[in-house]
Coordinates of C-alpha atoms in Angstrom, one line a residue:
Chain A
M1 CA 0.1 0.0 -0.1
F2 CA 2.8 2.6 0.9
A3 CA 5.7 3.2 -1.5
S4 CA 8.8 2.1 0.2
V5 CA 12.1 3.7 0.0
V6 CA 15.1 1.8 -0.3
D7 CA 17.6 2.2 2.7
G8 CA 20.5 2.9 0.1
A9 CA 18.6 6.0 -1.2
C10 CA 18.6 7.5 2.7
E11 CA 22.1 6.7 2.9
G12 CA 23.1 8.5 -0.3
S13 CA 21.6 11.7 0.5
G14 CA 24.1 12.0 3.3
V15 CA 27.1 12.2 0.6
S16 CA 27.1 15.8 -0.3
G17 CA 24.8 17.3 2.0
P18 CA 25.9 18.8 5.3
I19 CA 27.3 16.4 8.2
L20 CA 24.7 13.9 9.0
I21 CA 24.6 11.5 12.1
P22 CA 23.5 8.1 11.6
R23 CA 20.6 6.9 14.1
R24 CA 19.2 3.6 14.6
F25 CA 15.5 3.1 15.2
V26 CA 14.1 0.0 16.9
W27 CA 10.7 -1.1 17.0
P28 CA 10.7 -4.0 19.4
Y29 CA 7.2 -4.8 19.8
G30 CA 6.5 -7.2 16.6
G31 CA 4.5 -6.8 13.7
T32 CA 4.4 -8.1 10.0
T33 CA 5.3 -4.8 8.1
V34 CA 6.6 -1.8 10.0
F35 CA 7.2 1.3 8.4
L36 CA 9.1 4.4 10.0
T37 CA 8.2 8.0 9.1
G38 CA 9.1 11.3 10.7
S39 CA 10.0 15.2 10.3
F40 CA 13.2 14.0 8.6
T41 CA 11.1 12.4 5.9
R42 CA 8.6 15.3 5.6
W43 CA 6.1 12.7 7.0
S44 CA 5.5 11.7 3.5
N45 CA 8.1 9.2 3.0
H46 CA 7.8 5.9 4.8
I47 CA 10.7 3.9 5.3
A48 CA 10.7 0.1 5.6
M49 CA 12.0 -1.4 8.7
S50 CA 13.7 -4.7 8.7
P51 CA 13.3 -7.4 11.2
M52 CA 16.6 -8.5 13.0
E53 CA 18.3 -11.7 12.3
G54 CA 17.1 -14.2 14.7
C55 CA 14.9 -11.9 16.2
P56 CA 11.5 -11.7 14.2
A57 CA 9.7 -9.4 16.8
V58 CA 12.3 -6.6 16.5
F59 CA 12.4 -4.2 13.6
Q60 CA 15.2 -1.8 13.0
V61 CA 16.6 0.8 10.4
V62 CA 19.4 3.0 10.5
C63 CA 18.8 6.9 9.0
N64 CA 21.2 9.7 8.7
L65 CA 19.7 12.8 10.5
M66 CA 20.5 16.5 10.6
P67 CA 21.5 17.7 14.2
G68 CA 18.8 19.0 16.1
F69 CA 15.2 18.0 17.1
H70 CA 13.2 15.3 15.2
Q71 CA 9.8 13.7 15.4
Y72 CA 9.0 10.4 14.2
K73 CA 6.2 7.7 14.2
F74 CA 5.9 3.9 13.4
N75 CA 3.2 2.4 11.1
V76 CA 2.9 -1.3 12.2
D77 CA 0.5 -3.3 10.0
G78 CA -1.3 -0.4 8.8
E79 CA -2.0 1.2 12.3
W80 CA 0.2 4.4 13.4
R81 CA 1.8 3.4 16.8
H82 CA 4.4 5.2 18.8
D83 CA 7.1 3.7 21.3
D84 CA 5.9 4.7 24.8
Q85 CA 9.4 3.5 26.0
Q86 CA 11.2 6.2 24.3
P87 CA 10.6 10.2 24.8
F88 CA 7.3 11.2 23.2
V89 CA 4.8 14.2 23.1
N90 CA 1.3 15.0 22.2
G91 CA 1.6 17.3 19.1
S92 CA -0.7 18.2 16.1
C93 CA 0.3 15.0 14.3
G94 CA -1.1 13.0 17.3
V95 CA 1.5 11.4 19.6
V96 CA 4.9 11.0 18.0
N97 CA 8.2 10.3 19.5
T98 CA 10.8 12.9 19.7
I99 CA 14.5 12.8 19.4
Y100 CA 17.5 15.4 19.6
I101 CA 20.4 14.6 17.8
V102 CA 23.8 16.3 18.9
R103 CA 26.7 17.0 16.7
E104 CA 28.8 14.3 17.8
P105 CA 27.9 10.9 16.0
D106 CA 26.5 8.1 17.9
I107 CA 28.6 5.0 18.0
L108 CA 26.5 2.2 16.5
P109 CA 26.1 -0.7 18.9
S110 CA 27.4 -4.0 17.9
I111 CA 25.1 -6.7 16.5
L112 CA 23.3 -8.3 19.4
N113 CA 24.4 -12.0 20.5
T114 CA 21.6 -14.3 19.0
E115 CA 21.9 -16.5 22.1
T116 CA 19.8 -14.2 24.1
P117 CA 18.4 -11.5 21.7
G118 CA 15.4 -10.0 23.8
R119 CA 17.7 -9.7 27.2
S120 CA 20.6 -8.0 25.1
H121 CA 18.3 -5.7 23.0
M122 CA 16.8 -4.4 26.2
E123 CA 19.8 -3.8 27.7
V124 CA 21.2 -1.8 24.9
D125 CA 18.0 0.2 25.0
N126 CA 18.6 1.2 28.3
M127 CA 22.4 2.1 27.7
E128 CA 21.5 4.2 24.8
A129 CA 18.5 5.8 26.3
N130 CA 20.1 7.1 29.8
P131 CA 23.4 8.9 28.5
R132 CA 21.4 10.3 25.8
M133 CA 19.0 12.3 27.9
P134 CA 21.5 14.3 29.9
V135 CA 23.2 15.4 26.6
S136 CA 20.1 16.6 24.8
D137 CA 18.6 18.1 28.2
L138 CA 22.0 19.7 28.9
E139 CA 22.2 21.4 25.5
V140 CA 18.5 22.6 26.1
S141 CA 19.3 24.5 29.4
R142 CA 22.3 25.7 28.7
H143 CA 20.5 27.3 25.4
R144 CA 17.7 28.8 27.6
I145 CA 20.1 30.2 30.2
S146 CA 22.3 31.6 27.7
V147 CA 19.3 33.4 26.1
F148 CA 18.4 34.6 29.6
L149 CA 21.8 35.9 30.2
S150 CA 22.5 37.7 26.9
T151 CA 19.3 39.7 27.2
H152 CA 19.6 41.0 30.6
T153 CA 22.2 43.6 31.4
A154 CA 24.3 44.2 34.6
Y155 CA 21.9 47.2 35.2
N156 CA 19.4 44.4 36.3
L157 CA 22.0 43.7 39.0
L158 CA 21.6 46.8 40.9
P159 CA 19.4 47.0 43.9
E160 CA 16.8 49.7 44.1
S161 CA 19.0 51.5 46.4
G162 CA 22.8 50.1 46.6
K163 CA 25.7 50.9 48.7
V164 CA 29.1 50.3 47.6
I165 CA 32.5 51.0 49.4
A166 CA 35.6 52.3 47.4
L167 CA 39.4 53.3 48.8
D168 CA 41.8 55.5 47.6
I169 CA 45.2 54.0 46.6
N170 CA 47.0 56.3 49.1
L171 CA 45.1 54.6 52.1
P172 CA 47.6 52.7 54.2
V173 CA 47.0 49.1 53.9
K174 CA 46.4 48.6 57.4
Q175 CA 43.7 51.3 57.6
A176 CA 42.0 49.8 54.5
F177 CA 41.7 46.3 56.3
H178 CA 40.2 47.9 59.1
V179 CA 37.6 49.6 56.9
L180 CA 36.6 46.5 55.1
Y181 CA 36.2 44.7 58.6
E182 CA 34.1 47.5 60.1
Q183 CA 31.9 47.7 56.8
G184 CA 31.6 43.9 56.6
V185 CA 32.8 43.7 53.1
S186 CA 35.8 41.9 51.8
M187 CA 36.9 43.8 48.9
A188 CA 36.7 47.2 47.4
P189 CA 37.5 48.9 44.4
L190 CA 40.5 51.2 44.4
W191 CA 40.3 54.9 43.3
D192 CA 43.3 56.8 41.8
F193 CA 42.6 60.6 42.7
F194 CA 45.2 61.9 40.2
K195 CA 44.2 59.8 37.2
S196 CA 40.5 60.1 38.1
Q197 CA 39.9 56.6 37.6
F198 CA 39.2 53.0 39.3
V199 CA 42.5 51.2 39.0
G200 CA 41.9 48.0 40.8
V201 CA 40.2 46.0 43.7
L202 CA 41.7 45.3 47.0
S203 CA 40.4 41.9 48.3
A204 CA 41.1 39.5 51.2
M205 CA 43.6 37.6 49.1
D206 CA 46.0 40.8 49.3
F207 CA 45.6 40.6 53.1
I208 CA 46.7 37.0 53.0
L209 CA 49.9 37.7 50.8
I210 CA 50.8 40.7 53.3
L211 CA 50.4 38.5 56.2
K212 CA 52.6 35.8 54.6
E213 CA 55.2 38.7 53.6
L214 CA 55.3 39.3 57.4
G215 CA 55.6 36.3 58.4
N216 CA 58.9 35.5 56.1
H217 CA 61.9 36.7 58.2
G218 CA 63.8 38.1 55.4
S219 CA 60.8 40.3 54.3
N220 CA 61.6 43.9 53.7
L221 CA 58.0 44.8 55.3
T222 CA 57.8 45.4 58.9
Q223 CA 55.1 46.1 61.4
E224 CA 56.2 49.8 61.4
Q225 CA 56.0 50.1 57.7
L226 CA 52.6 48.5 57.6
E227 CA 51.6 51.8 59.2
T228 CA 52.3 53.8 56.2
H229 CA 52.7 51.3 53.4
T230 CA 50.0 52.5 50.7
I231 CA 47.9 50.4 48.8
A232 CA 49.5 51.7 45.7
A233 CA 52.9 50.6 46.7
W234 CA 51.6 47.0 47.8
K235 CA 49.9 46.6 44.4
E236 CA 53.0 47.8 42.6
G237 CA 55.0 45.3 44.3
K238 CA 52.6 42.5 43.8
F239 CA 52.4 43.8 40.1
Q240 CA 56.3 43.2 39.8
Q241 CA 56.0 39.7 41.5
F242 CA 53.3 38.6 39.2
R243 CA 55.2 39.8 36.0
T244 CA 58.1 37.6 37.4
L245 CA 55.6 34.6 37.8
D246 CA 53.8 35.4 34.6
S247 CA 57.1 34.9 32.5
N248 CA 57.0 31.4 34.2
G249 CA 53.7 30.8 33.0
G250 CA 52.5 30.6 36.8
S251 CA 49.8 33.3 37.3
Y252 CA 47.7 36.0 36.1
P253 CA 49.1 39.5 35.6
W254 CA 47.4 42.0 37.8
R255 CA 44.9 44.3 35.7
F256 CA 41.5 45.8 36.4
V257 CA 38.5 43.8 35.3
H258 CA 35.3 45.8 35.2
A259 CA 32.1 46.0 33.2
G260 CA 29.5 48.7 32.2
P261 CA 26.0 48.8 33.1
H262 CA 24.8 48.1 29.8
E263 CA 26.7 44.7 29.2
C264 CA 24.8 41.6 29.2
L265 CA 25.0 39.4 32.3
K266 CA 26.5 36.5 30.4
D267 CA 29.6 38.9 29.3
V268 CA 29.7 39.7 33.2
A269 CA 29.7 36.0 34.1
L270 CA 32.4 35.1 31.6
K271 CA 34.5 37.9 32.8
V272 CA 34.4 36.7 36.3
L273 CA 35.1 33.2 35.1
Q274 CA 38.2 33.7 32.8
N275 CA 39.8 36.3 35.1
K276 CA 39.1 34.0 38.1
V277 CA 37.8 37.1 40.1
S278 CA 34.8 36.9 42.6
T279 CA 33.5 40.3 41.7
V280 CA 33.5 42.7 38.8
P281 CA 32.9 46.4 39.7
I282 CA 30.1 48.1 37.3
I283 CA 31.4 51.3 36.4
H284 CA 29.8 53.9 34.2
S285 CA 31.0 56.8 32.1
S286 CA 28.9 59.3 30.6
S287 CA 31.5 60.5 28.2
E288 CA 33.0 58.3 25.4
D289 CA 36.5 58.6 26.6
G290 CA 35.8 57.0 30.2
S291 CA 36.6 59.8 32.2
Y292 CA 34.4 60.8 35.2
P293 CA 33.5 57.2 36.0
Q294 CA 30.7 56.3 38.3
L295 CA 30.7 53.4 40.6
L296 CA 27.6 51.5 40.8
H297 CA 27.8 48.0 42.1
L298 CA 30.3 45.2 42.7
A299 CA 28.5 42.2 40.7
S300 CA 29.1 38.8 41.6
L301 CA 28.1 35.4 40.4
S302 CA 25.6 35.0 43.3
G303 CA 23.7 38.0 42.1
I304 CA 23.5 36.6 38.5
L305 CA 22.3 33.2 39.7
K306 CA 19.7 34.9 41.9
G307 CA 18.4 36.3 38.4
I308 CA 18.6 32.9 37.0
C309 CA 16.4 31.0 39.8
R310 CA 14.1 34.1 40.0
H311 CA 13.5 34.0 36.2
F312 CA 12.8 30.2 35.9
K313 CA 11.3 29.5 39.2
H314 CA 7.8 28.7 37.7
S315 CA 9.1 27.3 34.6
L316 CA 11.6 24.6 35.9
S317 CA 10.3 21.9 33.2
S318 CA 11.8 24.0 30.6
L319 CA 15.7 23.4 32.1
P320 CA 15.5 19.6 32.5
I321 CA 19.2 19.5 33.6
L322 CA 18.3 21.5 36.8
Q323 CA 16.3 18.3 38.0
L324 CA 19.1 15.9 38.0
P325 CA 21.3 15.1 41.5
V326 CA 24.4 16.9 41.6
A327 CA 26.4 13.6 42.1
S328 CA 25.5 12.7 38.4
I329 CA 26.6 15.6 36.8
P330 CA 30.5 16.7 36.2
L331 CA 30.3 19.7 38.5
G332 CA 32.4 20.6 41.4
T333 CA 35.4 19.1 43.2
W334 CA 34.9 15.3 44.8
M335 CA 36.8 12.9 46.9
P336 CA 38.5 10.7 44.6
R337 CA 37.1 7.3 44.3
V338 CA 39.1 4.1 44.8
G339 CA 40.8 3.4 41.2
E340 CA 39.3 6.6 39.7
P341 CA 41.8 9.4 38.7
N342 CA 41.2 12.9 40.0
G343 CA 43.1 15.7 38.5
R344 CA 42.4 18.0 41.4
P345 CA 42.3 16.5 45.2
L346 CA 39.9 18.2 47.3
A347 CA 41.8 20.2 50.0
M348 CA 40.9 19.9 53.8
L349 CA 42.4 20.6 57.1
M350 CA 42.0 19.5 60.5
P351 CA 40.9 22.2 63.2
S352 CA 44.5 21.7 64.9
A353 CA 46.3 22.7 61.9
S354 CA 48.0 26.3 61.8
L355 CA 46.5 29.4 60.1
G356 CA 49.8 29.6 58.0
A357 CA 48.9 26.4 56.6
A358 CA 45.6 27.3 55.6
L359 CA 47.1 30.6 54.0
S360 CA 49.7 28.8 52.3
M361 CA 46.9 26.7 50.9
F362 CA 44.8 29.3 49.6
V363 CA 47.9 30.8 47.9
Q364 CA 49.3 27.6 46.2
A365 CA 46.3 25.6 45.8
K366 CA 44.3 28.5 44.4
V367 CA 41.3 27.5 46.4
S368 CA 39.3 30.2 48.2
S369 CA 37.9 28.0 50.9
I370 CA 38.8 24.8 52.9
P371 CA 36.7 22.5 54.7
I372 CA 37.8 21.8 58.4
V373 CA 37.1 18.2 59.3
D374 CA 37.9 15.7 62.1
A375 CA 39.7 12.4 62.0
N376 CA 37.0 10.9 60.1
D377 CA 36.8 13.4 57.6
S378 CA 33.4 14.6 58.9
L379 CA 32.8 18.4 58.3
L380 CA 33.3 20.5 61.6
D381 CA 33.6 24.2 60.0
I382 CA 35.0 26.0 56.9
Y383 CA 37.7 28.5 56.4
S384 CA 37.5 30.9 53.7
R385 CA 39.7 33.8 52.2
S386 CA 37.2 36.4 53.2
D387 CA 37.6 35.0 57.0
I388 CA 40.9 36.8 56.9
T389 CA 39.2 39.9 57.7
A390 CA 38.5 39.0 61.1
L391 CA 42.1 39.4 62.1
A392 CA 41.6 43.2 61.9
K393 CA 39.5 42.8 65.2
D394 CA 41.4 44.3 68.0
K395 CA 44.6 44.4 65.5
A396 CA 44.7 40.5 66.0
Y397 CA 47.1 40.2 63.2
A398 CA 49.8 42.3 64.9
R399 CA 49.7 40.1 68.1
I400 CA 49.8 36.6 66.7
S401 CA 52.3 34.3 64.8
L402 CA 50.7 32.7 61.7
D403 CA 52.5 29.1 62.7
E404 CA 51.4 29.5 66.2
I405 CA 47.5 30.3 65.9
S406 CA 45.3 27.2 64.8
I407 CA 42.3 27.5 62.6
H408 CA 40.2 26.7 65.3
Q409 CA 41.5 30.0 67.2
A410 CA 41.1 31.9 64.1
L411 CA 37.3 30.8 63.6
L412 CA 36.8 31.6 67.0
L413 CA 37.8 35.3 66.5
G414 CA 35.8 35.1 63.5
Q415 CA 32.7 34.1 65.3
D416 CA 32.7 37.4 67.5
A417 CA 33.5 39.6 64.4
T418 CA 30.5 38.3 62.5
S419 CA 28.2 41.4 61.8
P420 CA 25.2 41.6 63.7
S421 CA 23.1 42.6 61.2
G422 CA 24.1 39.3 59.0
I423 CA 20.9 37.1 57.7
Y424 CA 23.1 34.2 57.9
N425 CA 24.8 34.8 61.2
G426 CA 24.0 31.6 62.8
Q427 CA 25.0 29.4 59.7
R428 CA 28.6 29.2 58.6
C429 CA 28.7 25.9 57.2
H430 CA 26.5 25.6 54.2
M431 CA 25.9 21.8 53.1
C432 CA 24.2 19.7 50.7
L433 CA 23.7 15.8 49.8
R434 CA 24.8 14.4 46.5
S435 CA 21.2 13.5 46.0
E436 CA 19.8 17.1 46.1
S437 CA 18.9 18.4 42.6
L438 CA 21.1 21.0 40.6
Y439 CA 18.1 23.6 41.3
K440 CA 18.2 23.4 45.0
V441 CA 22.1 23.8 45.2
M442 CA 21.6 26.8 42.9
E443 CA 18.8 28.5 45.0
R444 CA 21.2 28.0 48.0
L445 CA 24.3 29.4 46.2
A446 CA 22.1 32.5 44.9
N447 CA 22.0 33.9 48.7
P448 CA 24.7 36.4 49.2
G449 CA 27.4 35.4 51.3
V450 CA 27.1 31.6 50.3
R451 CA 29.7 30.9 47.8
R452 CA 30.1 27.4 48.0
L453 CA 28.3 24.0 49.3
V454 CA 30.0 21.3 51.1
V455 CA 28.5 18.1 49.8
V456 CA 28.3 15.8 52.7
E457 CA 27.1 12.3 53.7
A458 CA 23.8 12.2 55.5
G459 CA 24.1 11.3 59.1
S460 CA 27.8 11.3 59.3
K461 CA 28.8 14.6 57.7
R462 CA 31.7 13.0 56.0
V463 CA 32.9 15.0 53.3
E464 CA 32.6 14.1 49.7
G465 CA 32.9 17.1 47.6
I466 CA 32.5 20.8 47.2
I467 CA 30.6 23.0 44.8
S468 CA 31.1 26.5 44.4
L469 CA 29.5 29.2 42.1
S470 CA 32.1 29.2 39.7
D471 CA 31.7 25.2 39.2
V472 CA 28.2 25.8 38.5
F473 CA 28.7 28.7 36.2
R474 CA 31.3 26.6 34.5
F475 CA 28.9 23.9 33.9
L476 CA 26.2 26.0 32.8
L477 CA 27.9 28.1 30.2
G478 CA 29.9 25.3 28.7
Chain B
M1 CA -49.8 98.5 50.4
S2 CA -46.7 100.4 50.8
N3 CA -46.4 98.8 54.3
S4 CA -47.1 95.6 53.1
H5 CA -44.0 95.8 50.6
S6 CA -41.8 97.2 53.3
E7 CA -42.7 94.3 55.7
N8 CA -41.8 91.8 52.9
H9 CA -38.3 93.3 52.4
D10 CA -37.6 92.6 56.1
E11 CA -38.9 89.1 55.8
V12 CA -36.4 88.4 53.0
T13 CA -33.4 88.3 55.4
V14 CA -33.3 84.4 56.5
A15 CA -32.1 84.0 59.9
G16 CA -29.0 81.5 58.8
F17 CA -27.7 84.2 56.1
E18 CA -27.0 86.9 58.5
V19 CA -23.6 88.5 58.2
P20 CA -21.7 87.6 61.4
K21 CA -19.7 90.3 63.3
S22 CA -15.9 90.2 63.1
P23 CA -14.5 88.6 66.0
D24 CA -12.6 91.1 68.3
S25 CA -9.1 89.0 68.6
S26 CA -8.7 89.7 64.6
Y27 CA -7.5 93.0 65.4
N28 CA -5.6 92.4 69.0
N29 CA -2.6 90.3 67.8
V30 CA 0.6 91.5 69.0
Y31 CA 3.6 92.2 66.6
P32 CA 6.3 89.6 66.7
G33 CA 9.1 90.5 69.0
N34 CA 12.7 91.0 68.1
E35 CA 13.8 87.6 69.6
D36 CA 13.1 85.3 66.6
E37 CA 15.0 87.9 63.9
A38 CA 17.9 87.9 66.3
R39 CA 18.3 83.9 66.2
D40 CA 20.5 82.6 63.2
P41 CA 19.1 79.9 60.6
P42 CA 20.2 76.5 60.6
M43 CA 23.3 75.9 59.0
V44 CA 21.6 73.2 56.7
P45 CA 18.2 71.9 56.3
S46 CA 17.5 69.5 59.2
H47 CA 16.2 66.7 56.5
L48 CA 19.5 66.6 55.3
Q49 CA 20.3 64.3 58.4
H50 CA 18.4 61.5 56.9
T51 CA 21.4 60.3 55.1
L52 CA 22.1 56.7 53.9
L53 CA 25.9 56.4 55.0
N54 CA 25.3 54.8 58.5
Y55 CA 23.7 51.9 56.9
P56 CA 25.8 48.7 56.7
A57 CA 27.0 47.5 53.0
N58 CA 28.1 44.3 54.1
R59 CA 27.7 41.1 51.8
D60 CA 25.0 39.6 53.8
T61 CA 22.5 42.5 52.7
A62 CA 24.0 42.2 49.2
G63 CA 24.5 45.9 49.7
T64 CA 21.1 47.3 49.7
V65 CA 20.1 50.2 51.7
P66 CA 16.7 51.8 52.2
L67 CA 15.4 54.4 49.5
P68 CA 16.9 57.9 49.8
Q69 CA 14.8 60.9 50.3
N70 CA 15.3 63.2 47.3
V71 CA 16.6 66.0 49.3
I72 CA 19.9 63.9 50.2
L73 CA 20.5 63.3 46.5
N74 CA 23.7 64.8 45.0
H75 CA 25.2 66.1 48.1
L76 CA 28.8 65.5 49.5
Y77 CA 28.8 64.0 53.0
I78 CA 32.3 64.1 54.9
E79 CA 32.4 62.0 58.1
N80 CA 32.2 63.3 61.5
R81 CA 34.0 61.9 63.9
E82 CA 34.9 62.8 67.5
S83 CA 38.3 61.4 67.8
P84 CA 40.9 62.5 65.0
R85 CA 41.6 59.6 62.5
S86 CA 44.0 59.3 59.7
V87 CA 41.1 58.2 57.5
V88 CA 38.0 60.3 56.2
A89 CA 34.9 58.8 54.5
L90 CA 33.2 60.8 52.0
G91 CA 29.7 59.7 51.0
F92 CA 27.7 60.5 47.9
T93 CA 23.9 59.4 46.7
H94 CA 23.0 59.9 43.3
R95 CA 20.3 58.4 40.9
F96 CA 21.3 56.1 38.1
H97 CA 18.3 55.7 36.0
S98 CA 15.6 54.6 38.3
K99 CA 18.1 53.0 41.0
Y100 CA 20.0 54.9 43.7
V101 CA 23.7 54.4 44.6
T102 CA 25.4 55.3 47.6
V103 CA 29.2 55.3 47.2
V104 CA 31.6 55.8 50.1
L105 CA 35.4 56.6 49.4
Y106 CA 37.9 56.3 52.3
K107 CA 40.5 58.7 52.0
P108 CA 43.8 59.5 54.1
V109 CA 43.7 62.6 55.9
Q110 CA 46.7 64.9 55.0
R111 CA 48.8 65.3 58.2
R112 CA 49.7 69.0 59.0
G113 CA 52.9 67.9 60.2
N114 CA 54.0 66.7 57.0
T115 CA 52.5 70.1 55.4
S116 CA 54.5 72.3 58.2
I117 CA 57.9 70.2 57.3

C-alpha cells in the first residue's frame, strides 16, 4: 500500500549534504510489516524497517539525520503507533516520538548476540536511552540560560538602593583592612585620585599575601612600615612579582576587570570566570573617553544566579538538567574514589592545623575555602579567604604568629566578628547532599555570602565534595 | 399696600444668612518680638540628616540600603568623628536611571605635620 524507500537512497543523501548523524531506530513490539516516518522524511516518505536476524519481533533501520530536534512515528501493519518507552509528545500530528541529535555522531552498537536476543536488546536500549537524555537536556538547558543571560544587562543586578565602598590608593594598607572589617565587606574597588580613575580591587587575598610577607623573616616589610605602606605601593610590588611569575607561566598579571551597566549578564559572568575574580565592579561613564567614572555596584556570580533562579522559578520543566542530582553531573570537586583518577584533589584541614598552613593553601592550591574536618573526614567548619578580615578585630594580626595560631582559634575570632546584621549569622557551613537537585543547590548558592556548598554524607557529615559558584557557572555556560 | 411691601423686604433676610460680626481677636494680635529675628538660621536643612551612610553595606545584605529621600541626592557628605583619625570617609548618593547608588570613598587625611615640614 505504501511506497517504500530503499535504505540505500537514504544513505546516499548524506554524501554531498551537510554532516549527518547516523541513528538507529528500533521497533521491538512485533508485527508483520513496519514502516518508519518522521519530520526527517517530511512525514510523506515511509522507510521500511527490517526484522533483525534471529529476532522476528524486533524491527530496525538506520537513518542519517541532521543535528537538532526530530519527530517520528511507526506504521505497524497499517496502524499508526509510537514507542512509549522512548521520549514522546502529544502534538498536532497526534502522539509522536521525539529525538534530539547532537553534533557528535553516535557509536552504533554492535550486532546483538543471538543467544539471548531479547535481553541483550533491552540492555542496549537502556544504555542508549540513559546517557542520551542528559546530553540533550544539557543542550536545551544551556541554550535557555544563555538566552536569558544575553538579554539581561548588568543594570538588572543593581538593587533599588545600593551602597558600595571604595578605597583611595594612597590609603595605608592597614587602615584599608580596618575599613573592610568595619563595613563587613571582603573587597573594595580602588580609586586613583590623580588619574581620576578606578584602577583595581583590594580583596582578602591581598591581606593574606601581606600576612605571609610579614611572616617571612627575610621580608622587607615590617610592622612599622605596615602603618604607612600604601595600597598603591603594595599593588605595584605585587604587580612586579606577578610579572615575574607570568614569565614562568605561573599566574595571571594584575589588571583591573570591570564592566559597564549595559553589558549583558553573560559577558559579566564570563569576565568573572576567565579572570578568576569573585566580583566585577560595574562602572559607568557618560563620556566616550571613559572619564568621570561612576561606581554603581559590585557584580558577583551569586547576584547573577539569583536572577536565573528567580526567572526560571515557575518554569523549571524547561530546564531539565536542573532536576538531576548533583552527583550525576560533572560539577564541583569531589573526593577521589578508589581506582578513579582525579585531577584536582579536595583540599581539607584539621582544626588543629596552623593558620599559616591555611593561608599557604589559599595561595598555592588557588582555592577560596577549605573544609575543616575531624579524623573521620566529618565536616566541622569551613575557613574561607574572606574570613581573614576578622584578624583586623583588635589588631589581632599584629599580636599573633601565623604558625602559632590554629584554625580553630582563628574561627573563634571570626565568630565574634560576624556582623550582627548578617542574615546568615547563625549558619557558617552551608551543606548539601549528593542526591539534591542542581536547582536546590543553585537556589542556596544564590544567597549572598554563600559562595560554596560542601557535599556531605547524610548522618555522618563526611565530606564527599564541594560545589562553588564558579563550578556551577562553568557547567551552565559550557 | 406700601407698608406690606416694606414688611416683605424685612422678611427676605433669613436667619441663617445673617452676616456675622468680626471677632474681636482679629484685631488684637501682638507684633512679633525681636527675639525671632535675632536667631540665626540653621546651617543646613534638618532633613539632610536622613542620610544612608550609616547603614551597613556588608555582603549579607548584598549592599542594599533603604530608599533615599530626594533632598539628600547629589550631596557630598564628610564623615564627622569625635576623635581625629588618619582616614576620612566621603559619601555621595545619586540616582542612576531608576535606581539609587550610595558610594563611600575612604581617603587618607593629610597630616599637618608633613605640611609644616
